[in-house]
Every structure is written in C-alpha cells, then in structure tokens.
Coordinates of C-alpha atoms (C1' of nucleotides) in Angstrom, one line a residue:
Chain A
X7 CA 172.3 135.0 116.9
X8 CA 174.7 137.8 117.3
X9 CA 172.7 139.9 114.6
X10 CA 169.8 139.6 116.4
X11 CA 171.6 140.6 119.3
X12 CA 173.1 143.7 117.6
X13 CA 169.8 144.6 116.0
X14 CA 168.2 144.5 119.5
X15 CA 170.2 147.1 120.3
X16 CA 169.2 149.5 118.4
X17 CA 165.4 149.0 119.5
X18 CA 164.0 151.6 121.8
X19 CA 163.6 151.1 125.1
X20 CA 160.0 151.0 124.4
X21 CA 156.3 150.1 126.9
X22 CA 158.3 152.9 129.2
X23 CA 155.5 154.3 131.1
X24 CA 155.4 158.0 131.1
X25 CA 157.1 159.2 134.3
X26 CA 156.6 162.5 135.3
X27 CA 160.0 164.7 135.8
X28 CA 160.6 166.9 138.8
X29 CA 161.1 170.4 137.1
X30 CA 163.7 172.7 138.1
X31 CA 163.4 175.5 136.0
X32 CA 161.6 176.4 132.5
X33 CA 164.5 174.7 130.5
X34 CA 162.7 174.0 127.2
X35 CA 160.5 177.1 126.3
X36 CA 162.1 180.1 124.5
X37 CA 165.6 180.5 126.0
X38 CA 167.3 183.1 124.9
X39 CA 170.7 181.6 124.6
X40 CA 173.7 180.3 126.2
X41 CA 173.8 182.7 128.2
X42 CA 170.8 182.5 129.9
X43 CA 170.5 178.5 129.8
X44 CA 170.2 177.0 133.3
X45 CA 173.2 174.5 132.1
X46 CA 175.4 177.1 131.6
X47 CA 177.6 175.8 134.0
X48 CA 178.0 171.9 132.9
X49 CA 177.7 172.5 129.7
X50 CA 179.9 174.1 127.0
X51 CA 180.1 177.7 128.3
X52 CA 181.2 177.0 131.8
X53 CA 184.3 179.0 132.4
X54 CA 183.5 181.4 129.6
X55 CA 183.0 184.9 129.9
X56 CA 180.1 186.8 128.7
X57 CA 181.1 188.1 125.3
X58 CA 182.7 184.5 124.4
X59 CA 179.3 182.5 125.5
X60 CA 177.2 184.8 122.9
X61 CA 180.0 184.2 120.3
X62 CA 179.3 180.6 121.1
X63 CA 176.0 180.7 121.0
X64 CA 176.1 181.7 117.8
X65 CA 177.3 178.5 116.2
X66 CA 174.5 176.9 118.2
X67 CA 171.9 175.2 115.5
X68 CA 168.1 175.5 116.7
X69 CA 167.1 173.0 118.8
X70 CA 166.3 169.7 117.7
X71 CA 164.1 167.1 119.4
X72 CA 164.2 163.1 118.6
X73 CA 161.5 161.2 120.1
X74 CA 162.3 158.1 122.2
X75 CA 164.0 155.1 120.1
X76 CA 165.2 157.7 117.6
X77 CA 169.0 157.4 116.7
X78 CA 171.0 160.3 116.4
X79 CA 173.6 159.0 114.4
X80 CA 175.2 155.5 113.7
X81 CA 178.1 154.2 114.1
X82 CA 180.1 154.4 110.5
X83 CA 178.3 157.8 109.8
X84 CA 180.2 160.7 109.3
X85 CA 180.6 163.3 112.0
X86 CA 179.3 166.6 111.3
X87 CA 177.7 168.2 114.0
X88 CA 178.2 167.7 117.6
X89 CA 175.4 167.9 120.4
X90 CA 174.9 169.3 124.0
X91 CA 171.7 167.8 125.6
X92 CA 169.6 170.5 126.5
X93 CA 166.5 167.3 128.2
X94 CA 166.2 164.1 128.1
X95 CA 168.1 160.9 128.0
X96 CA 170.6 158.6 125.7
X97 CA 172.6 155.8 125.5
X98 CA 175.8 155.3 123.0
X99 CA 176.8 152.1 122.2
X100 CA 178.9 150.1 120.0
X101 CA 179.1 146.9 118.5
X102 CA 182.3 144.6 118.8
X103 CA 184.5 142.8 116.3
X104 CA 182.6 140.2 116.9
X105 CA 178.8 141.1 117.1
X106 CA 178.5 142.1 120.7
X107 CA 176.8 145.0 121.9
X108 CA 178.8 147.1 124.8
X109 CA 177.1 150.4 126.0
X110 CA 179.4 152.8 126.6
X111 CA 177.9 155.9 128.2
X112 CA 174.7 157.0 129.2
X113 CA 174.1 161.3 128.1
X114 CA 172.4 163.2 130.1
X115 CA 171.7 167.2 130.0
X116 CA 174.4 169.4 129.7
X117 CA 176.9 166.9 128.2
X118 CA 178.1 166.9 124.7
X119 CA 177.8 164.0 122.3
X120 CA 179.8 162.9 119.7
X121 CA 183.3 163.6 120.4
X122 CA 184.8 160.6 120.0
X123 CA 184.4 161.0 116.5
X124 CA 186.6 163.5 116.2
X125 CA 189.6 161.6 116.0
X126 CA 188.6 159.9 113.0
X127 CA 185.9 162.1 111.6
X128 CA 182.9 159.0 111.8
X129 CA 181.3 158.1 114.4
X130 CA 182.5 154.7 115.9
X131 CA 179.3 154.3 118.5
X132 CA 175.5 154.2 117.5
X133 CA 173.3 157.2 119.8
X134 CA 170.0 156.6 120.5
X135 CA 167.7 158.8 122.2
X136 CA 166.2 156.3 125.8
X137 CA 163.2 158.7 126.1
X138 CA 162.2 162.4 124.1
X139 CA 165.4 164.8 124.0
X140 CA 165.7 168.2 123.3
X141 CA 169.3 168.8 121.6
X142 CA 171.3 172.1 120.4
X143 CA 173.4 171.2 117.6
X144 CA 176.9 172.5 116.8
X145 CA 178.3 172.2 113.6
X146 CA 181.6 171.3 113.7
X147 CA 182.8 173.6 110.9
X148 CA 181.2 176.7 112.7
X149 CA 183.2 175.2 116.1
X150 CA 186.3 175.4 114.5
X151 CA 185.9 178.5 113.4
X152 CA 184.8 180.0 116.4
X153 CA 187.4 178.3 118.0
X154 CA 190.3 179.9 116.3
X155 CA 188.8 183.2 117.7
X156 CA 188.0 182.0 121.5
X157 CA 190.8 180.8 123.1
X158 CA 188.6 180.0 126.1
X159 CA 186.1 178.1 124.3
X160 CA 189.3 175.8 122.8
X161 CA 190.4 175.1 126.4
X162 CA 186.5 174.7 127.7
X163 CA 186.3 172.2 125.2
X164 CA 189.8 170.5 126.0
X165 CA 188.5 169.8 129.5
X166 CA 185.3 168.3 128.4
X167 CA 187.2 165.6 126.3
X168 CA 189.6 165.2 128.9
X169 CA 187.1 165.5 131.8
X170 CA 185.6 162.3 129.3
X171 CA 188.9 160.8 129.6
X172 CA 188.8 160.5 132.8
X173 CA 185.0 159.0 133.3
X174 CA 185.9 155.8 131.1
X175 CA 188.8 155.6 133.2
X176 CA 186.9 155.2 136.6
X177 CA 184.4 152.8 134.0
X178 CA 187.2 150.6 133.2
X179 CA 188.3 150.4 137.2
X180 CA 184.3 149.5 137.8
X181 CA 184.8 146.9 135.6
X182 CA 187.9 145.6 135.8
X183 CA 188.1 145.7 140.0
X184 CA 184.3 145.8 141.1
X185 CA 182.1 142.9 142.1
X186 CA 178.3 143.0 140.8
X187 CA 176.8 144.4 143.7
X188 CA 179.6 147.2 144.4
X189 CA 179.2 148.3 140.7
X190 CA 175.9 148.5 140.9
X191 CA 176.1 150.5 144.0
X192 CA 178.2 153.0 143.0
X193 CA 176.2 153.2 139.7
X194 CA 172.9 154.2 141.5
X195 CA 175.5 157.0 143.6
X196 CA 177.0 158.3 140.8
X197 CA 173.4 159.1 139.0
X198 CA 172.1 160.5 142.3
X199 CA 175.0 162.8 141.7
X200 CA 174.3 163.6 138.5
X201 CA 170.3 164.4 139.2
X202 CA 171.4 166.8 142.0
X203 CA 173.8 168.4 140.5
X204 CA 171.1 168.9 137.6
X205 CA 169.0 170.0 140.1
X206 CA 166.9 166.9 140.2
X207 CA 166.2 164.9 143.9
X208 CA 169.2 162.6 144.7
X209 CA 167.1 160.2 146.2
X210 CA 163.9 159.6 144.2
X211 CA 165.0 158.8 140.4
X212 CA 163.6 157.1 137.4
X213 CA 166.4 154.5 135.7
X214 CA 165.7 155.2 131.4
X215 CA 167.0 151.9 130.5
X216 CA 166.0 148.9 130.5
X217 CA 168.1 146.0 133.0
X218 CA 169.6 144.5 129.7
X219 CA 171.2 148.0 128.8
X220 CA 171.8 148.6 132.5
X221 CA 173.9 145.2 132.7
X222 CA 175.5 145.8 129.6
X223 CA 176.7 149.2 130.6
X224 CA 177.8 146.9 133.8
X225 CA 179.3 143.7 132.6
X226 CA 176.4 142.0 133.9
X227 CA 173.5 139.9 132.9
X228 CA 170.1 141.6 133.5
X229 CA 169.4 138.6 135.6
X230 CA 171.8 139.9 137.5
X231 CA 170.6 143.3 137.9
X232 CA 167.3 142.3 138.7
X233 CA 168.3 139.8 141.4
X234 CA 170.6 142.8 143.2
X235 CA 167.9 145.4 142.4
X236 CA 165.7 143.2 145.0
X237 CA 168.5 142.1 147.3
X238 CA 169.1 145.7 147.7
X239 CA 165.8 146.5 148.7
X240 CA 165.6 143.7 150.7
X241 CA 168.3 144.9 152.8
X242 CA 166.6 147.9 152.9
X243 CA 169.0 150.0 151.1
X244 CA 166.7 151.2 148.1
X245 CA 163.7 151.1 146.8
X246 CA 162.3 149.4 143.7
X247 CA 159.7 149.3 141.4
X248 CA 160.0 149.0 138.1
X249 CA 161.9 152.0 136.8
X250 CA 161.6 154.5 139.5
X251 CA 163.9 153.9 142.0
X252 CA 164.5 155.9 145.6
X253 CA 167.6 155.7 147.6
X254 CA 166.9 155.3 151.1
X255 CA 170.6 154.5 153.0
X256 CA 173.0 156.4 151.3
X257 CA 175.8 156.0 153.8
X258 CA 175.2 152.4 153.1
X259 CA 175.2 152.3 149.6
X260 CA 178.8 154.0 149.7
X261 CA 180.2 151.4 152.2
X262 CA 178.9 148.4 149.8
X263 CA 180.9 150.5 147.2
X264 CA 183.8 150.7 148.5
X265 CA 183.6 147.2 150.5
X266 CA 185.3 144.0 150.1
X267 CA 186.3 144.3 146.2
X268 CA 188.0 141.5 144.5
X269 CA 191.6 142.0 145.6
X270 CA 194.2 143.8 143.6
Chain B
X14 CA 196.0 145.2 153.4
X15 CA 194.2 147.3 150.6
X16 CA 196.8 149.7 151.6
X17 CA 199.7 147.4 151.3
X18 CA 198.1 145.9 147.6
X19 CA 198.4 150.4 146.9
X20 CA 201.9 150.5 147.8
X21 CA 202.5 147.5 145.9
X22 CA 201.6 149.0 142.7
X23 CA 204.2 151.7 143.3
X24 CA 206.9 149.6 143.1
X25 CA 208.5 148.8 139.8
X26 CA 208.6 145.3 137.9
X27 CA 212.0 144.4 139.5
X28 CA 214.0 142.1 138.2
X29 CA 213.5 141.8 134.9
X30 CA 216.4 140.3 132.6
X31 CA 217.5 143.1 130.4
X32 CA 216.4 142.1 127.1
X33 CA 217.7 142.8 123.6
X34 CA 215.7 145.4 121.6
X35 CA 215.6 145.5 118.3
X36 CA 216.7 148.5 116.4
X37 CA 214.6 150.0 114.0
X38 CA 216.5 153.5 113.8
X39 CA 218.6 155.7 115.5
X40 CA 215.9 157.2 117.7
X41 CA 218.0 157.9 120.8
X42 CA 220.7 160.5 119.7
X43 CA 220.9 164.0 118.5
X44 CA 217.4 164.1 116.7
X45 CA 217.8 167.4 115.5
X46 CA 213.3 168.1 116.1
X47 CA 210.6 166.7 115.9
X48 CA 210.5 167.3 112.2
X49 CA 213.1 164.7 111.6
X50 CA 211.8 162.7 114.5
X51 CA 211.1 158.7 113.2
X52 CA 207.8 158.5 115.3
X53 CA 206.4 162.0 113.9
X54 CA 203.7 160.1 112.0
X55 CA 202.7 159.0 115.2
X56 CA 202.9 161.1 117.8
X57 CA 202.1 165.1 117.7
X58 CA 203.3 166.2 114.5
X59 CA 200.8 164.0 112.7
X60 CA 199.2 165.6 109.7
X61 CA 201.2 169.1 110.2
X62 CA 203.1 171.0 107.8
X63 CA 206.9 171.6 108.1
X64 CA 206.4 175.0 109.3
X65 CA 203.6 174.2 112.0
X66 CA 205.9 171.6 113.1
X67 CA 209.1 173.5 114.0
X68 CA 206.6 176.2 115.6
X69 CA 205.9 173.1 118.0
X70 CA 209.3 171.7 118.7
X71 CA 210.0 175.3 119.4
X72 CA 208.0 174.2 123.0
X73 CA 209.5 170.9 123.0
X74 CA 211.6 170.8 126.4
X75 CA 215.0 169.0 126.1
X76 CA 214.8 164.9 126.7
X77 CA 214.3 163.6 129.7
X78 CA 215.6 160.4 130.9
X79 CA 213.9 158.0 133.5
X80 CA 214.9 154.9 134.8
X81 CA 212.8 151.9 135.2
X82 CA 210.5 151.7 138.3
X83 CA 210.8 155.5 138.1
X84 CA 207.7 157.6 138.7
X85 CA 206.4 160.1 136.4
X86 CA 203.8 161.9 138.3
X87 CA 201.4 160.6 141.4
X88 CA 197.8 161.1 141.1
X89 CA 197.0 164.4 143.0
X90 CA 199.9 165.9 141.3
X91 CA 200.0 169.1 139.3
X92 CA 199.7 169.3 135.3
X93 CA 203.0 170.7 134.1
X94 CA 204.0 169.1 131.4
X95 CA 202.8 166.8 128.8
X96 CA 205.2 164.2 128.0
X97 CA 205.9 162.3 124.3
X98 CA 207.0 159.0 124.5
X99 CA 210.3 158.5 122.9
X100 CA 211.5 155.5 123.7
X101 CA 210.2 153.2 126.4
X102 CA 207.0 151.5 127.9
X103 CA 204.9 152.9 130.7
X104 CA 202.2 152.5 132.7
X105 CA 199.3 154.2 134.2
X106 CA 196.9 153.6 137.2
X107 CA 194.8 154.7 139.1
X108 CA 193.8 153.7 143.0
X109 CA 190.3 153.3 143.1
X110 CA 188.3 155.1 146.4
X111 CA 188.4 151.5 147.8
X112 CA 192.1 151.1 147.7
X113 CA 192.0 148.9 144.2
X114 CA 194.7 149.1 141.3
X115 CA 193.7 149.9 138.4
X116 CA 196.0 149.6 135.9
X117 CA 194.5 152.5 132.5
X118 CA 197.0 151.8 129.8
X119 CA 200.6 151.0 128.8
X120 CA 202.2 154.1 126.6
X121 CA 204.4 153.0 124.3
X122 CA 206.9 155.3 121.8
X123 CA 205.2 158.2 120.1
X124 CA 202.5 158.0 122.8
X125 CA 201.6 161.2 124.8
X126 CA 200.9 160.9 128.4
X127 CA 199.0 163.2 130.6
X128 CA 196.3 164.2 128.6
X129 CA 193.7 162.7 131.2
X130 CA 194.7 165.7 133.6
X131 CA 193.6 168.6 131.2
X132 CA 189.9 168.9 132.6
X133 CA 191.2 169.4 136.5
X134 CA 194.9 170.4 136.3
X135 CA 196.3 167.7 138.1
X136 CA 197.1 164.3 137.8
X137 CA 194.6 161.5 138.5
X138 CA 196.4 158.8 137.5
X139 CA 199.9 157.5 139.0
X140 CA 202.9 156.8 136.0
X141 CA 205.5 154.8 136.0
X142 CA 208.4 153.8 134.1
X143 CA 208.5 149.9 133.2
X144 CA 211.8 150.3 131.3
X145 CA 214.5 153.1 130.8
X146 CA 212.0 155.4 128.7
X147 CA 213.1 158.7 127.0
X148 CA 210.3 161.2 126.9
X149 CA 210.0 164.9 125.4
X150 CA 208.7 167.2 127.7
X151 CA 206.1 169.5 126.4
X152 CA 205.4 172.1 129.2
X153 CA 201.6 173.0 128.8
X154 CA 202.0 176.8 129.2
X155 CA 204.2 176.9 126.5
X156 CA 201.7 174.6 124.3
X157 CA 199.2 176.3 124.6
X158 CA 201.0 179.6 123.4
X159 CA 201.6 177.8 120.0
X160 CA 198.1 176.3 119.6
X161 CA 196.7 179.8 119.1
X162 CA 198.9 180.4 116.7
X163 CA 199.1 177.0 114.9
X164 CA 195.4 175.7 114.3
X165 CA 197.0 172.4 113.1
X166 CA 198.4 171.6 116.1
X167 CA 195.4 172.4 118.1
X168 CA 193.4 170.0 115.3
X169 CA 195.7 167.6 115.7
X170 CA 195.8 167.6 119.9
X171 CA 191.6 167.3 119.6
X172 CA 192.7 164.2 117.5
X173 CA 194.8 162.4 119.5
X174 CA 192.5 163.0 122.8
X175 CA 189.6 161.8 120.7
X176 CA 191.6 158.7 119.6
X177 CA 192.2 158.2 123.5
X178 CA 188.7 158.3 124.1
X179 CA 188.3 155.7 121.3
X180 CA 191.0 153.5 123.0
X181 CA 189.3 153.7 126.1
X182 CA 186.1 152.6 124.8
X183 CA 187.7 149.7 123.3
X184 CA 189.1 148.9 126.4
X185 CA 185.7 148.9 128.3
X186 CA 184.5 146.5 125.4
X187 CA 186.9 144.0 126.2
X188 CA 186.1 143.8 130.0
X189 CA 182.3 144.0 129.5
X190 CA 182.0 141.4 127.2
X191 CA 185.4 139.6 126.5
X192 CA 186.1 136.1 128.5
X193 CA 189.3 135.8 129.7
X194 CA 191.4 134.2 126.9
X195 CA 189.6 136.6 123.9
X196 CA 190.5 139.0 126.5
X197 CA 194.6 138.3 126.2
X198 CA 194.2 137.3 122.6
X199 CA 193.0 140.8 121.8
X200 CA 195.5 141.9 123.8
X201 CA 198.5 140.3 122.2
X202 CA 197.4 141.0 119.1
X203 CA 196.8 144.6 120.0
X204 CA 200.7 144.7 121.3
X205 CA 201.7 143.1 118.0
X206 CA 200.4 145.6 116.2
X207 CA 201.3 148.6 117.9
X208 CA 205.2 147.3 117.6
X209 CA 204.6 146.4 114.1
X210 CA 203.6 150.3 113.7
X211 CA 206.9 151.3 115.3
X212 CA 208.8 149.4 113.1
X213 CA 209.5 146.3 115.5
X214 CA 208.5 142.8 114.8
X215 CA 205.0 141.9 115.1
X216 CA 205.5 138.5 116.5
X217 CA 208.1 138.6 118.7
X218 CA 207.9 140.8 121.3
X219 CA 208.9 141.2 125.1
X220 CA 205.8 141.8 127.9
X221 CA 207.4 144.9 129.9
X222 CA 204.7 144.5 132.7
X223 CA 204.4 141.9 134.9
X224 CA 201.7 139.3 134.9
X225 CA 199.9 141.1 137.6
X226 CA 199.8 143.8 135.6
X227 CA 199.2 142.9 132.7
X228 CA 196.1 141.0 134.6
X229 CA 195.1 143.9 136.3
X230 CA 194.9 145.5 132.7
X231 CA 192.5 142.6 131.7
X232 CA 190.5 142.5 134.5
X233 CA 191.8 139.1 135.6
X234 CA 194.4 137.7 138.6
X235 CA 197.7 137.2 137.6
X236 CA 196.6 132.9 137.8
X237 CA 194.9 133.6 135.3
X238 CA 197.0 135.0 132.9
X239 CA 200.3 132.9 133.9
X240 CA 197.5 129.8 133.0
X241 CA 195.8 131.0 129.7
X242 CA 199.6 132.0 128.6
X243 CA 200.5 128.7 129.1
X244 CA 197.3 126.9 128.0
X245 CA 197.9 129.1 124.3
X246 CA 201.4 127.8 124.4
X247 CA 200.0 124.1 124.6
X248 CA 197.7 124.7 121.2
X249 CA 200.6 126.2 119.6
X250 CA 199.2 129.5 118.9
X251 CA 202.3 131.4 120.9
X252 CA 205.3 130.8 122.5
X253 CA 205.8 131.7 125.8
X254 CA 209.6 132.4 127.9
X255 CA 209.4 134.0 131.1
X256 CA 208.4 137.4 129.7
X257 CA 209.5 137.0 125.9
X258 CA 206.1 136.3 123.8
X259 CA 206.7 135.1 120.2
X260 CA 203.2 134.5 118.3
X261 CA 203.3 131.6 116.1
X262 CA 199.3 131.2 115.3
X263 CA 198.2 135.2 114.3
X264 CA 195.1 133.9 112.6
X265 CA 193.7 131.8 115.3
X266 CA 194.4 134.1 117.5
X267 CA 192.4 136.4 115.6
X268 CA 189.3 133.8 116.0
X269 CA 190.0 133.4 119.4
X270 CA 189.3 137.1 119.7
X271 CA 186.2 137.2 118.2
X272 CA 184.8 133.6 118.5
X273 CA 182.7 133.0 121.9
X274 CA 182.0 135.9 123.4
X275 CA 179.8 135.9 126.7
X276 CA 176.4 136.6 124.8
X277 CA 175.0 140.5 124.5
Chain C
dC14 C1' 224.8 132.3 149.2
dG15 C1' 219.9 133.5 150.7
dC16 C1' 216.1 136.4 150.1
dA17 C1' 212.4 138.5 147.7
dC18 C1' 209.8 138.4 144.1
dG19 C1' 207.7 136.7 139.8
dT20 C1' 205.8 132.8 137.9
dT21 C1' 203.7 128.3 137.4
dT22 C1' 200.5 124.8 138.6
dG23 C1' 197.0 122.4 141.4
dA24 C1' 192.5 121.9 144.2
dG25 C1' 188.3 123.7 145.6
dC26 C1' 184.7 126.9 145.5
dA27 C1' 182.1 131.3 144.8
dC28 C1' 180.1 134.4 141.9
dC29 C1' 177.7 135.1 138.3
dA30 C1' 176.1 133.3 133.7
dT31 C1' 172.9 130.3 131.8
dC32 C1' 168.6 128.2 131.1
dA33 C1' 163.9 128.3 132.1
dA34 C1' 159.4 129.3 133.8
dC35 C1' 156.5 132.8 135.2
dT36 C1' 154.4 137.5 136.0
dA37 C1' 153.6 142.3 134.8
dT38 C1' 152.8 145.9 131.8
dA39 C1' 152.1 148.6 127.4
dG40 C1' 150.3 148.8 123.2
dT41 C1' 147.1 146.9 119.6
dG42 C1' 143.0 145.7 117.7
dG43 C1' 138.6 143.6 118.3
Chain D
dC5 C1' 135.9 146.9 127.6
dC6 C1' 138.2 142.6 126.4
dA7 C1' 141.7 139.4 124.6
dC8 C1' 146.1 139.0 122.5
dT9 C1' 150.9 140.0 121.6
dA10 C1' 155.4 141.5 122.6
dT11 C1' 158.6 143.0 125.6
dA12 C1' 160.4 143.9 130.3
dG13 C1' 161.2 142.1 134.6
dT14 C1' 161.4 138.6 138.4
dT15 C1' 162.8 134.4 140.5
dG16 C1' 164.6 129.6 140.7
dA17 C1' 167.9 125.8 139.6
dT18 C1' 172.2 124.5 137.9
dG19 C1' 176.7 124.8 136.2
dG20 C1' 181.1 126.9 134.5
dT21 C1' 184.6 130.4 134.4
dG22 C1' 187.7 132.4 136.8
dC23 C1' 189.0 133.6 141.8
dT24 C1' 191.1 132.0 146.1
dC25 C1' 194.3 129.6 148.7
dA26 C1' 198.4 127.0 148.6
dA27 C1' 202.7 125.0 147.4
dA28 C1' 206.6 124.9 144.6
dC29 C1' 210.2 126.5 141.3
dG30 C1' 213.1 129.9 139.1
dT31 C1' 215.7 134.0 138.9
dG32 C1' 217.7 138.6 139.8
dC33 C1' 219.9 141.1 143.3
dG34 C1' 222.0 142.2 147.8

DNA sequence: CGCACGTTTGAGCACCATCAACTATAGTGG
DNA sequence: CCACTATAGTTGATGGTGCTCAAACGTGCG
C-alpha cells in the first residue's frame, strides 16, 4: 500500500494536454550567456556585476533538457551538479519514514535546484521534471571554485538558500495555520506572482500538476482540491477547466486568504 | 482579536518553575574560544581546522546574556548579527499577513539563529528567549571578512543553511501528512535526540515552551496536545509532570511515528 | 491572599478525509 | 475511425479527527 503510493510518485504527470505558453521573449534559442539571459535577474546573477556574471557563466554546463516524467535525480543520489531552470516545470518531493509522499516545492524558471543537498552532499528529495525543461547545469566543484574568486557570487548564492529559508517558512505557516480554502487561495496568488514576475499573465495560467500533487503540496486530499476548485468558481472567483485556470476576483481571492483562519 | 492572539505570542512562557538542568560540562565560564568550545562539533566550527577556527572566533563578539521572555530581534528588524546558541532554548515565529502565529523552530545550544534574514537583510521572524540563554554574537560584517579568507568556514556556513533547509522540509512533512499524535511522537523523539547530542539525557527532559506553543509548532490547539500528552501517559509510553517529560516507551514511540499515517 | 495564566478534561460539532460511483480525456491498438 | 484501457478529475454520502466552547483546577507571582 504505501509502496504503491511512493511509486506513484514518481510517475509523470502524464495525458497532460499540450498547453500552449504565452512567450515573453526568445528564452530557449542560442543565448549567449548569463549575461544576456532574460532571467538574469531571478536567477543566479542577480546583483552581480558584469565581469563576475561571465566568470559565472563560465561554470555553466550546456543546457540540458528532460522531457516530462523524467527525474533529475533521486533522493539517496549523490549531489554533483546543481541546476537553474532556464523553462519548464518541476516538482521535488520526498518520501517519509514511513512511506508517505510529501511534495515539497514546485521549480519554476530561474530558480535553482538542489541545494538542499548540500548539507549532506546527497540529495534527500526525488526531482522530477512536471512537463519538458530546459536546465543549465552547475557543477558544484566548478561553483566552489569560482566562488572563492567572486565574493559576490558567494553572497548571491547565500541569499538564494536563505531567500529558500524563508519560502518553507511561509509553507509551514500555510500549513500549520491555514484552512483548505485559504491555502488554496493564496496558493493560486502566489503562482500568479510568480507568472508575472516571469513575465507570464497573472490571471490566465495553466496548473502542471495534477490535484493529487497539488493537495499533497497542500495537506489536502485531491478530493478536496477538486471540490474548492469548483466552489471557487462557483462563487465566481476563478475559473476552471481542467488545468488552465484564470483568476477573475483578485481582491477577493486575497480577502479569503487572509479571512477567518483557524485561531492562533 | 487576531491582534490581541499577535501580542500574545510576544509575551514570554511566564511562570514556569525553575527546573534543574543537568550538567554536562562547564559550558558557561571562561571558554577561552570556540576552539575549546564543548558544542564546536555542532555549531560553526564543524569540520574546520584549528587555524580556520581561531580565524573565526577572531569575529566572535563577547557573550551575550538574555533573560527569559526576552526578545532577540522583531521581524522587520535589521540583520546585524548572527547569534550561536550557547546555552538556552529559543523560539522563532513569524505573524502570518492574516495576524496568525506561527511558531518556525525552537533553537537549542550550538544552534545558529538568524540565518533566515540573509536573502533581505532584515529579520522576518520574531525571537525570543524561553529560558535564560547565552548566545555568541557573530556580527555579519565581520563574518563575512573571514569567509573570504577562510573557504572552510564559508563551506561550512552553506552546510548548516542547507541542513536548515533540510529541517524545514522535515517539518513541512510532519504537518502535511502526520496525524496529530505521530505528529508529537516525532516530536519528542526529535527533542530526545537533540539533548542526547548535547550530552543531556535522552529520556528525561523539560518542554521549555508552553503547550500552545509547542501546538502551534505542530499545527494543533494547545487541547490537543495537553490531551494526546496525557492519552500517551495512559499507555505508558511517557511520563508526563506539568512541563517535565520523561519517555518510558522509545520504541513504540518510534511506531507511533511511523504507523498510520493519513494515506499519500 | 487573589489574580493571571497554564493546563486538564468534557461535550458537541465542523471540516475535511474516506469511500465510492461516475465522467472525461489521452493514448493505444485494432 | 472505433473500442479499450488507464489515469485524472468531479461529485455525493458518511464518518472521524481534531477544533471550538466551556468549566474547573493548579501554580507562580504581585
């Protein structure tokens, strides 16, 4: 029972229809670096100066693609290299002492995976790739070494892990204060923000995983998502239909956030 | 109301009974550096040589003393200092956008705190003293001076923050998936190893934060916990006096933790 | 002492999990 | 093109875990 559960979560998200992606600007063809990459500024050279993003850059592996249901690495496995998202979309997970499965973050361009592996040097959560991703690869060695050299690039990359910090923190307060319908709100806000500020519409998006994954990530059944996926369009405040969602009261979306939690 | 639940959080856990503390060494006087310090397999000087760590306690402020119920920082506040556990027991929270607590973690010896406010530069997390705690100041400025000249310690600093991502992982586990008694099972055992690592009994321990707290930690009311303590009490597995813990059953505590989990 | 606060315990109920049936859709192979 | 399968998603009925409200006790502190 709980094997099958673990070993369902390392299936793909598959029968995901193709979607068609609002396109900012030419992010996979033939960039010419860090430099010039239109994440410069979420990513790993934001805050750097010119000469340190090329010395950056230079530790950057070519890119490397994994096709939807792909996993990037295991949990166990042995850290090597560590990944910015250049497109696409994953999920990292991990499984429990005893068997469950708890998704821990979803990736999304710009961010870097893998670092909490560093404390231990393997991986302790299982990446897998929710639909075709276009990664740049940084060996850890080369970091390190470049590192030593780039003061800013150490502090840059101090932020990030503390900037990650921080983001399981406000995940723990989701879960440990909010009720189902207020943490699904302010999940559907906070990936608005993250579209926009990737350039993306913050009103019209398409949700990669699947309601299981989605409650999971929620400490809820997908039963439950489902059920407040259509009480929310009910009411008006979204619409649904079956990944593709569009937010269509905002303001109202916020207020359910921040309404009536359980008390303290 | 939510305001008055905020304020309440500020306040420290009055009235406890001062409670003997078992003595594993002299950590409290005249520690002449970190070198010689009995937590530095724990705490920063992990895994450095002699050399790289008297080039850190070189930035090592003098103690600093604060009483219980004291505050460390508020949210909103500056980064100055990083602070090393040295003796005591903390805790860290964080008011939610909807006026919630949100209790993050307890900080025990050997512990550093403030490593959440590295990506922004101030604080976003409120700390507070739940017993007369010694701490080592460790003013950033002067920390980062030494980790371009000491790789090791810059290593070791990626470490610990990964580790903290780790632990925070861990904790999102628990309230995704744990029910509420694996969820204080895994807890005292957690507690009970952390104090066996600093040299303190592993079965008989005192709960510095008050059920409320500690529930607020869990993701449960303080019923709840005041309840499952007792209902553990009744099979025999623990032994429970006002905040004094003594575990009798480790082992079926251990099942407890990992038996019945809500399914994936 | 009395007050404030922490803690325990009880009774009732709400929220969400569980179980179950059904639909929809993608992919497969005829 | 179709049926066929497998998985995702929706919706309903029901029940349990843990929250809510409430009352009482204990204990540290002014």
């Amino acid at each position: 029972m709980h094997t099958a559960i673990a070993i369902d979560a390392f299936k793909p998200a598959n029968r995901v229809p193709a979607q068609p992606r609002p396109q900012l600007r030419d992010v996979s063809l033939n960039a010419p670096g860090c430099a010039r990459c239109p994440l410069r500024t979420l990513c790993l050279p934001a805050g750097l100066t010119d000469d340190e993003v090329n010395q950056l850059h230079d530790c950057v592996g070519s890119r490397r693609r994994v096709k939807r249901g792909e996993i990037l690495w295991q949990s166990g496995d042995a850290l090597h290299t560590l990944f910015a998202v250049r497109v696409g979309f994953l999920k990292s997970f991990m499984i429990t002492r005893d068997g469950q499965v708890q998704v821990i973050r979803f990736q999304m361009s710009g961010e870097i995976v893998g670092m909490d592996a560093i404390a231990t040097g393997r991986h302790n959560s299982t990446v897998v790739a929710l639909e075709d991703t276009e990664l740049c690869p940084i060996p850890l060695a080369e970091l390190e070494r470049v590192m030593d050299r780039v003061p800013g690039l150490q502090r840059q990359l101090f932020r990030i892990m503390s900037h990650e910090i921080v983001s399981k923190q406000d995940s723990m307060a989701l879960l440990g204060t909010m009720r189902a319908e207020q943490r699904l709100a302010s999940f559907l806000l906070r990936l608005s923000f993250l579209y926009q500020e990737r350039g993306y519409s913050a009103t019209e998006f398409v949700l990669r995983m699947t309601r299981q994954e989605l409650g999971n990530y929620l400490g809820l059944k997908l039963e439950t998502v489902s059920r407040l996926l259509s009480k929310l369009q009910q009411e008006g405040l979204i619409r649904v239909e079956s990944k593709s969602v569009k937010l269509l009261d905002i303001p109202a979306l916020r207020l359910l956030e921040a309404r009536e939690a359980l008390d303290a």
